[in-house]
Short mmCIF file of C-alpha atoms and ligand atoms in Angstrom, two decimals:
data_model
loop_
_atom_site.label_atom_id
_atom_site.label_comp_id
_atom_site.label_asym_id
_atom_site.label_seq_id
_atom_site.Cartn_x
_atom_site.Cartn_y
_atom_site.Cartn_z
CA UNK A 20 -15.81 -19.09 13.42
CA UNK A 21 -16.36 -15.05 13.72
CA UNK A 22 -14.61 -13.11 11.27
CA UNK A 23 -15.39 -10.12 13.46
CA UNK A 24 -12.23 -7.80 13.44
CA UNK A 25 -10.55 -6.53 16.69
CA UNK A 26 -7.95 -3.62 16.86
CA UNK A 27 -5.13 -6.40 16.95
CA UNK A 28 -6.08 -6.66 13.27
CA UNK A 29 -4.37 -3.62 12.55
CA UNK A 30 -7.46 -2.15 9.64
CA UNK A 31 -7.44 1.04 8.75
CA UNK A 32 -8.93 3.47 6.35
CA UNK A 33 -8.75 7.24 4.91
CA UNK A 34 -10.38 9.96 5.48
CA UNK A 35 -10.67 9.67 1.77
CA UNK A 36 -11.65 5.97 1.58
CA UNK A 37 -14.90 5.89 3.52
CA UNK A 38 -15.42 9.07 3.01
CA UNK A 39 -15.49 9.07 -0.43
CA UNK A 40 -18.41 11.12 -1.62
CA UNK A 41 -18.00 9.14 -4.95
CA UNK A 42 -17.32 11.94 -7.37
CA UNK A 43 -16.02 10.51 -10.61
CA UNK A 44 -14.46 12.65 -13.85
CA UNK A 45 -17.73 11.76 -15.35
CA UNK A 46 -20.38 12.49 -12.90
CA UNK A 47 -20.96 14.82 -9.58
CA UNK A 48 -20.97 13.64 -5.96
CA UNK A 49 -23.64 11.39 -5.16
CA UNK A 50 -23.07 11.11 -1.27
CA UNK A 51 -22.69 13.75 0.99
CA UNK A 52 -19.34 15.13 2.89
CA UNK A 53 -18.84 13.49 5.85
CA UNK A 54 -17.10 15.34 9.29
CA UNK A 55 -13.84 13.49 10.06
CA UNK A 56 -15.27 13.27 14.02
CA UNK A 57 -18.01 11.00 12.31
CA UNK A 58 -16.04 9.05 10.68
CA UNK A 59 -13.72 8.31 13.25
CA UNK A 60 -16.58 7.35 15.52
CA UNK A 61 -18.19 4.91 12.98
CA UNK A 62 -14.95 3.69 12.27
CA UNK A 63 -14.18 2.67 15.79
CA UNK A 64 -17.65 1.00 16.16
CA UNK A 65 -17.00 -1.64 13.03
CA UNK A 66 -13.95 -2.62 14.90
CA UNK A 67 -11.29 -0.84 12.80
CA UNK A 68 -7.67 0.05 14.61
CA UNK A 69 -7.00 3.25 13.06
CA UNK A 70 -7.58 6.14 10.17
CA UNK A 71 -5.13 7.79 8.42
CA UNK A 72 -5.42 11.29 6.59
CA UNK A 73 -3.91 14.16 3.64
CA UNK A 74 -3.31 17.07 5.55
CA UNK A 75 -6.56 18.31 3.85
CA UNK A 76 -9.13 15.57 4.31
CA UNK A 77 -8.78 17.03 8.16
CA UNK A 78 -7.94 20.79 7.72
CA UNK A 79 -9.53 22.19 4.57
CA UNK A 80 -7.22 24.10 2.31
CA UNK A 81 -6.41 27.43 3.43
CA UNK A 82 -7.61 27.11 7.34
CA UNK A 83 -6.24 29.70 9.57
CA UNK A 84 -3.90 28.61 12.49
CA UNK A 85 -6.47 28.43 15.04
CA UNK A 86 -9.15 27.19 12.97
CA UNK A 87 -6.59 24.16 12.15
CA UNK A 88 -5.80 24.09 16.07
CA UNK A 89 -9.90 23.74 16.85
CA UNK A 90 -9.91 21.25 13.62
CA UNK A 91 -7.33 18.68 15.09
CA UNK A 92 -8.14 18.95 19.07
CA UNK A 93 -11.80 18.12 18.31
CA UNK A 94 -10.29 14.91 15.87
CA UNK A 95 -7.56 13.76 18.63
CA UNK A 96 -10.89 13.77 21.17
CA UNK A 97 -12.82 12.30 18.89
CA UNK A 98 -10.23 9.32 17.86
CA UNK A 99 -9.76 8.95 21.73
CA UNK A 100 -13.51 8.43 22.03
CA UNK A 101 -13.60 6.05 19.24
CA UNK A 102 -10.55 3.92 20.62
CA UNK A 103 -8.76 4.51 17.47
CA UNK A 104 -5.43 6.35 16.32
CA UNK A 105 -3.70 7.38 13.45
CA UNK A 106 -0.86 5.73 12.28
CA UNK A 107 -0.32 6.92 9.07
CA UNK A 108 -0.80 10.72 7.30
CA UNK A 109 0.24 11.93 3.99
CA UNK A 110 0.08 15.21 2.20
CA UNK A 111 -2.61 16.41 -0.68
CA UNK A 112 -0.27 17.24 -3.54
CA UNK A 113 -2.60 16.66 -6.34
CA UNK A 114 -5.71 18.94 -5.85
CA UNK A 115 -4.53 22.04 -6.00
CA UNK A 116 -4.27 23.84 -8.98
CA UNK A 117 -0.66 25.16 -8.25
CA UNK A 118 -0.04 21.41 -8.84
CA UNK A 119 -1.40 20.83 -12.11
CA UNK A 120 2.75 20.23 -13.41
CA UNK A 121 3.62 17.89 -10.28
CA UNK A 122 4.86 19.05 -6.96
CA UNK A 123 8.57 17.81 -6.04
CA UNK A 124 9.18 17.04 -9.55
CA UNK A 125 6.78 20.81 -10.83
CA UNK A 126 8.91 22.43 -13.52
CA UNK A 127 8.46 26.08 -11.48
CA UNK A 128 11.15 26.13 -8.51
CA UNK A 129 8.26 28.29 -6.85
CA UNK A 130 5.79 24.92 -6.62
CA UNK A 131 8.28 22.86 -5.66
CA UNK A 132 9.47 25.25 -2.93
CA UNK A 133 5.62 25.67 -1.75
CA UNK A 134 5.52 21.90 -2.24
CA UNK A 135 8.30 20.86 0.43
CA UNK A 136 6.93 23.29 2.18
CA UNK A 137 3.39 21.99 2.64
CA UNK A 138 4.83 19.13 3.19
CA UNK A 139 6.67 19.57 6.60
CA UNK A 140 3.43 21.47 7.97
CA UNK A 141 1.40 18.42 7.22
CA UNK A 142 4.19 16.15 8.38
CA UNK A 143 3.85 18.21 11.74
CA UNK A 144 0.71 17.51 12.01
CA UNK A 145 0.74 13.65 11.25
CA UNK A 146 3.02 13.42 14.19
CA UNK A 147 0.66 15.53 16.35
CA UNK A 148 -1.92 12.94 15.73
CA UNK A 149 0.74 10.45 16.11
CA UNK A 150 1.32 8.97 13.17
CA UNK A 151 4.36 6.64 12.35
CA UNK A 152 4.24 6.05 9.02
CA UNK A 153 4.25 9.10 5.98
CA UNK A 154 3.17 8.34 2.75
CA UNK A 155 4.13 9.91 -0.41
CA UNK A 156 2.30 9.16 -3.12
CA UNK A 157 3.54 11.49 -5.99
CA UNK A 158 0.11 11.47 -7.97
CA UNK A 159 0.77 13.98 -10.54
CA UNK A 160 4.68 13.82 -10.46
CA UNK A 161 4.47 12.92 -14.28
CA UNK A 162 3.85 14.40 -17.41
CA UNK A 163 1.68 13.97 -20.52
CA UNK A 164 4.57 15.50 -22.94
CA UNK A 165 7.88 13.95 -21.81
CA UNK A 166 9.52 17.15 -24.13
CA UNK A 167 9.10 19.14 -20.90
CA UNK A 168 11.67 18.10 -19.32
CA UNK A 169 14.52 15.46 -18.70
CA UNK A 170 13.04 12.35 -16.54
CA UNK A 171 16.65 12.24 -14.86
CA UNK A 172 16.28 16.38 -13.37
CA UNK A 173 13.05 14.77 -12.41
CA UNK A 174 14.43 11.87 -10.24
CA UNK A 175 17.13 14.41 -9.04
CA UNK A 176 14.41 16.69 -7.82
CA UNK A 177 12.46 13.77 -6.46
CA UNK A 178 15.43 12.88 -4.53
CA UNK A 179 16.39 16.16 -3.33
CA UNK A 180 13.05 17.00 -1.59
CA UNK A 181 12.84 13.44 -0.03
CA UNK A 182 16.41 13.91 1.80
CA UNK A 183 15.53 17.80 2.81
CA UNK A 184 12.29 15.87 4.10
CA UNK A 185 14.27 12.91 6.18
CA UNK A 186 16.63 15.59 7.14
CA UNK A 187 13.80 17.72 9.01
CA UNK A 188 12.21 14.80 10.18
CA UNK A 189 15.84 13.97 12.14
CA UNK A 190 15.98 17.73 13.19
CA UNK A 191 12.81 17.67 14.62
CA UNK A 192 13.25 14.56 16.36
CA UNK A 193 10.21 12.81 14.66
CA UNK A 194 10.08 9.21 15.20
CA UNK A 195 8.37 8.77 11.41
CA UNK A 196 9.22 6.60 8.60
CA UNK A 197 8.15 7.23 4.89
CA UNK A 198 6.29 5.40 2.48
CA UNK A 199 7.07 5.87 -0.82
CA UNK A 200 3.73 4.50 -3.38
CA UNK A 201 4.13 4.02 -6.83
CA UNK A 202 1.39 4.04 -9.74
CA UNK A 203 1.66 4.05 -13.37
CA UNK A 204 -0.46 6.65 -14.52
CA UNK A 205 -3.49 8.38 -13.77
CA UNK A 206 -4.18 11.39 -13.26
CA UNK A 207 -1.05 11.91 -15.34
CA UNK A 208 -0.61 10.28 -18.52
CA UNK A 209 2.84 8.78 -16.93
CA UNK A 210 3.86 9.05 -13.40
CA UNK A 211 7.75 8.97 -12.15
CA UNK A 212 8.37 5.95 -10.58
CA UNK A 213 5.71 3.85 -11.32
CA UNK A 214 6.19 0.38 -9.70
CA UNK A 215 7.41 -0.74 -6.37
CA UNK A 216 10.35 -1.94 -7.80
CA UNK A 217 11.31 1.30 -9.44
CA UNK A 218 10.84 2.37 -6.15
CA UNK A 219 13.31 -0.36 -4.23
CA UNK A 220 16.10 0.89 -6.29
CA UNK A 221 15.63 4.64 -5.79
CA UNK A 222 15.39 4.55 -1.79
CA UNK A 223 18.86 3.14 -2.03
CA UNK A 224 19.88 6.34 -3.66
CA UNK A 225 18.36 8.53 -0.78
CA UNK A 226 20.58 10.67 1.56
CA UNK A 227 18.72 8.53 4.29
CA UNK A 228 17.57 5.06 2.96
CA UNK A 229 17.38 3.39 6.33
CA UNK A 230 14.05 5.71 6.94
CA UNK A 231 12.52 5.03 3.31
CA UNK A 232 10.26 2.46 2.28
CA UNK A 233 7.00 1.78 0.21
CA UNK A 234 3.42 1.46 0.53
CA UNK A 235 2.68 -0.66 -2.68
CA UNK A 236 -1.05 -0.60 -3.64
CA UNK A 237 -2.57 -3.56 -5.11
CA UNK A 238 -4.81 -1.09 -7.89
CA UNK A 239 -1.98 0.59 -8.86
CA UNK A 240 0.44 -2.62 -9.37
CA UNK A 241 -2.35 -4.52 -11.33
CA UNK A 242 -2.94 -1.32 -13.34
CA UNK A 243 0.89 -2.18 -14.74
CA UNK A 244 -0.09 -5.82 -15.48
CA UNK A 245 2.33 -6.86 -12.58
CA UNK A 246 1.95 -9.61 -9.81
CA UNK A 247 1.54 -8.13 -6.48
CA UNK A 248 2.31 -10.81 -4.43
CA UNK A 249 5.90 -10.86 -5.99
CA UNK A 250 6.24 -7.01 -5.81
CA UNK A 251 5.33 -7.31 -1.47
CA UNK A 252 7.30 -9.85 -1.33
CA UNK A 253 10.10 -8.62 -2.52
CA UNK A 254 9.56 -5.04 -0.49
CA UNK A 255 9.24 -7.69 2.49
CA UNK A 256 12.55 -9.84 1.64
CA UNK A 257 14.34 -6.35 1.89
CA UNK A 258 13.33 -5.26 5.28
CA UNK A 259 11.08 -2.65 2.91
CA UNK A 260 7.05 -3.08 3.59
CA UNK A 261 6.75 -0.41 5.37
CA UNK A 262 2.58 0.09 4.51
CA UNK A 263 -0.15 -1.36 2.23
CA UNK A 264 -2.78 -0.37 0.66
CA UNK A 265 -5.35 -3.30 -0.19
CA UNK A 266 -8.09 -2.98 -2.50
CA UNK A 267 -9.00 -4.45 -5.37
CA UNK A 268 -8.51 -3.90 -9.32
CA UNK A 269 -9.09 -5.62 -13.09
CA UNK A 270 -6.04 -5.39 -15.35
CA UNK A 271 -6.52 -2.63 -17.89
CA UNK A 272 -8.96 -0.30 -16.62
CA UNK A 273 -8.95 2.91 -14.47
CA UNK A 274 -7.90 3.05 -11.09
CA UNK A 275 -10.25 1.39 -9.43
CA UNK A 276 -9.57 1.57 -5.66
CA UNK A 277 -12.72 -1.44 -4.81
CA UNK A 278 -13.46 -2.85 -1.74
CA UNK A 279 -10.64 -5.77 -0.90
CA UNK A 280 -10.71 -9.00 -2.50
CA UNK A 281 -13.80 -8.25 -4.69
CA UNK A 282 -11.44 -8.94 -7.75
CA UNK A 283 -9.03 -11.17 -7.83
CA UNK A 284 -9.45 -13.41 -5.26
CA UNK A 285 -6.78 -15.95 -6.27
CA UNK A 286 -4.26 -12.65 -5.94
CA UNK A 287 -5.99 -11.79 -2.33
CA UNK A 288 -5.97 -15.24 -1.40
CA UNK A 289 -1.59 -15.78 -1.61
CA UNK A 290 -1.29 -11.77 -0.82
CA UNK A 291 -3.20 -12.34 2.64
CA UNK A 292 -1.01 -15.61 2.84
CA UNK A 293 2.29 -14.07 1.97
CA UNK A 294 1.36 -10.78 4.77
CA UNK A 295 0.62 -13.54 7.34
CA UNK A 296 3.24 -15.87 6.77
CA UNK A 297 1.37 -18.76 6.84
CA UNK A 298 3.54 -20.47 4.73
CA UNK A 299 6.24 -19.77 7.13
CA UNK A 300 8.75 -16.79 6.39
CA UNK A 301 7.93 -13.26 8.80
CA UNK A 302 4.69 -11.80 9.03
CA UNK A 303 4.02 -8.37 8.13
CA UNK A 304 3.58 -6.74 11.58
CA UNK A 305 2.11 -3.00 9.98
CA UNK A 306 -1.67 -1.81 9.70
CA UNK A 307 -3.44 -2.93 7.06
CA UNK A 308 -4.63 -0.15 5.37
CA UNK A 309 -7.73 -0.06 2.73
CA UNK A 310 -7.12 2.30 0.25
CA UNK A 311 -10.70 1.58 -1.11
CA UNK A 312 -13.99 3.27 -1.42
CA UNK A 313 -17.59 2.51 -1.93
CA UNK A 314 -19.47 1.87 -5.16
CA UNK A 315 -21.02 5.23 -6.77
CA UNK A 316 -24.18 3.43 -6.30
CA UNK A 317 -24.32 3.44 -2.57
CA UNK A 318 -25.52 5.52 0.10
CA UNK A 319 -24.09 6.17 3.76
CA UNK A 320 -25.39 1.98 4.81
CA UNK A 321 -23.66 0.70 1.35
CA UNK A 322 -20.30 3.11 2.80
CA UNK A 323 -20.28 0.93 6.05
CA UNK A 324 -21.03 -1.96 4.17
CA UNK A 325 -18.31 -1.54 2.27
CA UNK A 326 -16.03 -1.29 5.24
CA UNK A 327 -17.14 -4.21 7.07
CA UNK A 328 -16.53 -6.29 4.03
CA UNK A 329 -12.75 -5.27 3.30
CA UNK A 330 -11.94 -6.69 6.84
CA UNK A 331 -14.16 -9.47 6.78
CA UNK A 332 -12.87 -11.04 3.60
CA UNK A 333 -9.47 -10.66 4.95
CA UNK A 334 -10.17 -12.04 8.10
CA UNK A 335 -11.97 -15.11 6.07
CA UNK A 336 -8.96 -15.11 3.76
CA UNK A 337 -6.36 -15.60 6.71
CA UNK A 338 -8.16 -18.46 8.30
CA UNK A 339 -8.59 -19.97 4.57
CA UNK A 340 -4.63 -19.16 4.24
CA UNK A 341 -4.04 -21.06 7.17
CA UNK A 342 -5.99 -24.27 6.44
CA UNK A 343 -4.24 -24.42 3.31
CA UNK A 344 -0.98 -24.43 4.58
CA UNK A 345 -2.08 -26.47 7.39
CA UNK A 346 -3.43 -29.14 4.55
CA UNK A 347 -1.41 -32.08 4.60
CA UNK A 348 -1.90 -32.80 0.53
CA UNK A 349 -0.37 -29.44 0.58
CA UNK A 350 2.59 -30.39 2.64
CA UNK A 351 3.46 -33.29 1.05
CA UNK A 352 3.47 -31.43 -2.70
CA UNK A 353 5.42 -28.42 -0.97
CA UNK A 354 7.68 -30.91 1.18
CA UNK A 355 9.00 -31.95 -2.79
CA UNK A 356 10.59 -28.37 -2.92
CA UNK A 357 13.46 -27.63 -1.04
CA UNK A 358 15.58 -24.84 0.34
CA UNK A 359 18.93 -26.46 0.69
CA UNK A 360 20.97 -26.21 -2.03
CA UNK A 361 23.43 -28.88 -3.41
CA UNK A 362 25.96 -26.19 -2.98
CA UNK A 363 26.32 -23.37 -0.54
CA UNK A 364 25.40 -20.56 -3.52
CA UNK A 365 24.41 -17.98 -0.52
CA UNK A 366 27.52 -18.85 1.07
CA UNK A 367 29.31 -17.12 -2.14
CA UNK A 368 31.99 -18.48 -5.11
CA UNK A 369 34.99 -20.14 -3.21
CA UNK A 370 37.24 -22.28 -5.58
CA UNK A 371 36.32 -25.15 -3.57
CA UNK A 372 32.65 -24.50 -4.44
CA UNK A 373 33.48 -24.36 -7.87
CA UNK A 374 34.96 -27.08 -8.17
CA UNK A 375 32.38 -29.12 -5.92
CA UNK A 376 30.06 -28.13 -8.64
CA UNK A 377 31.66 -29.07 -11.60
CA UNK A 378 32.28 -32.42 -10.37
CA UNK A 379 28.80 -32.86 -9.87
CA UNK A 380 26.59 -34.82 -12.70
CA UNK A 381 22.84 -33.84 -13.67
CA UNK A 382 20.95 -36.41 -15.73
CA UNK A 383 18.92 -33.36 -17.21
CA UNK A 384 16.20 -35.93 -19.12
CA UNK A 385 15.68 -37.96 -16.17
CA UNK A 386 14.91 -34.39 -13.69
CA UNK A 387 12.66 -32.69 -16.51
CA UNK A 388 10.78 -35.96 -16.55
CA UNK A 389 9.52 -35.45 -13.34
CA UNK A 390 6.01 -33.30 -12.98
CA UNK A 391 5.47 -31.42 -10.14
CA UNK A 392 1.88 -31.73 -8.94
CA UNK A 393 1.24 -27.62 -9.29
CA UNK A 394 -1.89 -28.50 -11.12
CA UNK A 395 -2.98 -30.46 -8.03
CA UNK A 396 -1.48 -27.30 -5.87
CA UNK A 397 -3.60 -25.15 -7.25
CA UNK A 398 -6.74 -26.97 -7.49
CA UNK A 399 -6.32 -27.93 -3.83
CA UNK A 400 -6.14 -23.66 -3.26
CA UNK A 401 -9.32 -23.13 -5.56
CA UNK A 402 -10.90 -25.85 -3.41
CA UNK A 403 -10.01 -23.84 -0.22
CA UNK A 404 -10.73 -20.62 -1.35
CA UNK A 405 -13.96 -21.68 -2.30
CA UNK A 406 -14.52 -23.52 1.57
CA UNK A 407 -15.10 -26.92 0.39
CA UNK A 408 -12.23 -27.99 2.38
C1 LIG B 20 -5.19 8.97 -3.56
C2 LIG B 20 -4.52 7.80 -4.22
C3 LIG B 20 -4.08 6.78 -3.26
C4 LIG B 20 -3.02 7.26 -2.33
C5 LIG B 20 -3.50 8.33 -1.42
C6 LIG B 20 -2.33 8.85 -0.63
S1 LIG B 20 -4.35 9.58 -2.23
O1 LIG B 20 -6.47 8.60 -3.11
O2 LIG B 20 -5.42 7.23 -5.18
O3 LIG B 20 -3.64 5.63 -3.91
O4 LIG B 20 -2.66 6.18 -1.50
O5 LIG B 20 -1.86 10.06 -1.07
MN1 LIG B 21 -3.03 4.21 -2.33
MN1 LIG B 22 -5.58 3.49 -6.15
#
């Protein structure tokens, strides 16, 4: 079987990902910078669909208008060459200086003016390269000293740039949803929001929550000691996966950002099952983004290297996902479980429902008797992930 990936895969990568020029608070770069046109081209010859960008990975900071104009009609001609395109853009709200307090959430009405601001230009440009999905991923929208200011003016000011933001996306006409990402920490010493679930309940306080999602990242979930799987899956159950970003992380360390399922595989494994629906329930139709980069050891081979693997252990993880499920041993354990109820819960509380329940009787010894094979479940997985059956 070829794990080769096509464009209906859906991969993508940053600017930032492969391009990484593995620069770490410790040590210098140890790879060169690499031209965007490049990286587009090598990106379409290893099969990828598409690359995604921060305003700045494309258009260095402070770029006159027709530099910028040269910048992005040599990119759009070289994505066109490389049969790829850009589904996704962000902006850089973390590098600057003027955003050493945050951006949206900056203490100084000036930065968060200048903030918004940057924002729309680079959201203008996203859609010039024709990009659907816009992530925000509020990296330094924290604080080290919580005495700075309340959290709740925070979420207020969170809130009120993200609805000025839907708003000109609706006056502008801009077919665009955004992707909200959460992290813990790192680089602040707390960041605002800092799960996908936090996340899920603040969109439904947006002006515009119809046009809000998230991008969960599997680093940054891990990083908080949560399961993934159950964070996607409930941003999925909700109509809310708009994006992902796949890599992969240890519990307790740094944000790693490594190439996809090189940690964790029993995570990858049911994440790549739960995206594909295998199992049954709907497939996540979006790109699957790696938001990964190289090891500081490698060179510009290693970079590549590093690409082709992300895609190929997915690939080799969806046709693993799928013998699984396809298993009958699996079946016949999973067949024990059932969806219906005894009493139509979803249905709601109708007196008649109540009192169908209450005339019901439970032997409660006789069900907790019964064991329920997970330890054969999961073997049966480890034996699959590992290709021995
Ligand atoms: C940065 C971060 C990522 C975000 C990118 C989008 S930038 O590299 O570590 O997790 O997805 O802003
Ligand atoms: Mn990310
Ligand atoms: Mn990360």
């Amino acid at each position: 079987m070829s794990f080769e990936p096509t464009r209906n895969d859906l991969f993508t990568f940053g600017l930032w990902t492969v391009g990484n020029p593995g620069r770490d608070p410790f040590g210098h770069p140890v790879r060169e910078a690499q031209d965007p046109c490049r990286i587009a081209a090598k990106l379409g010859e290893i099969g990828a669909y598409g690359v995604n960008l921060h305003d700045e990975d494309l258009v260095p900071f402070g770029s006159s208008a027709v530099e910028r104009d040269r910048i992005v009609s040599d990119f759009k001609k070289a994505m066109e060459d490389a049969g790829i395109v850009c589904p996704m853009a962000t902006t850089n709200l973390f590098s600057q200086p003027i955003f050493k307090d945050g951006a949206f959430t900056a203490n100084d009405p000036r930065v968060r003016a200048y903030a918004i601001q940057k924002t729309m230009a680079a959201m203008d440009l996203g859609v010039e390269l024709g990009a659907k999905t816009y992530v925000f991923w509020g990296g330094r929208e924290g604080t080290e000293s919580d005495a700075c200011r309340d959290p709740r003016e925070a979420l207020k000011r969170f809130r009120g740039a993200l609805d000025f933001l839907t708003g000109y996306c609706e006056d502008q006409g801009y077919d665009l949803r955004f992707a909200l990402e959460a992290k813990p920490n790192e680089p602040r010493g707390d960041i605002y929001l800092s799960t996908t679930g936090h996340m899920l309940h603040f969109i439904s306080t947006l002006a515009k929550p119809e046009r809000v999602g998230v991008n969960p990242e599997v680093a940054h979930e891990t990083m908080a000691g949560l399961s993934f799987v159950h964070g996607v899956a409930q941003a999925m159950e909700c109509g809310k996966l708009f994006h992902i970003d796949l890599n992969g992380q240890r519990i307790g360390r740094y944000d790693q950002d490594l190439r996809f399922g090189s940690e964790d595989l029993k995570q990858a494994f049911l994440l790549v099952r739960l995206l594909e629906g295998t199992a049954g329930g709907a497939r996540y139709e979006g790109p699957r983004h790696f938001d990964a980069h190289a090891y500081r050891t490698e060179d510009d081979e290693g970079v590549w290297e590093f690409a082709r693997g992300c895609m190929r252990t997915y690939n080799i993880l969806r046709e693993r996902a799928k013998a699984f499920d396809a298993d009958p041993d699996v079946q016949e354990i999973l067949a024990m479980n059932t969806d219906a109820d005894l009493v139509d819960f979803r249905a709601g509380y109708s007196k008649d429902r109540g009192a169908e329940l209450r005339a019901m009787d439970f032997d409660a010894a006789a069900i907790a008797i019964k064991g329920l094979r997970y330890e054969r479940l999961d073997q049966i997985m480890t034996e699959h992930m590992m290709g021995v059956r």
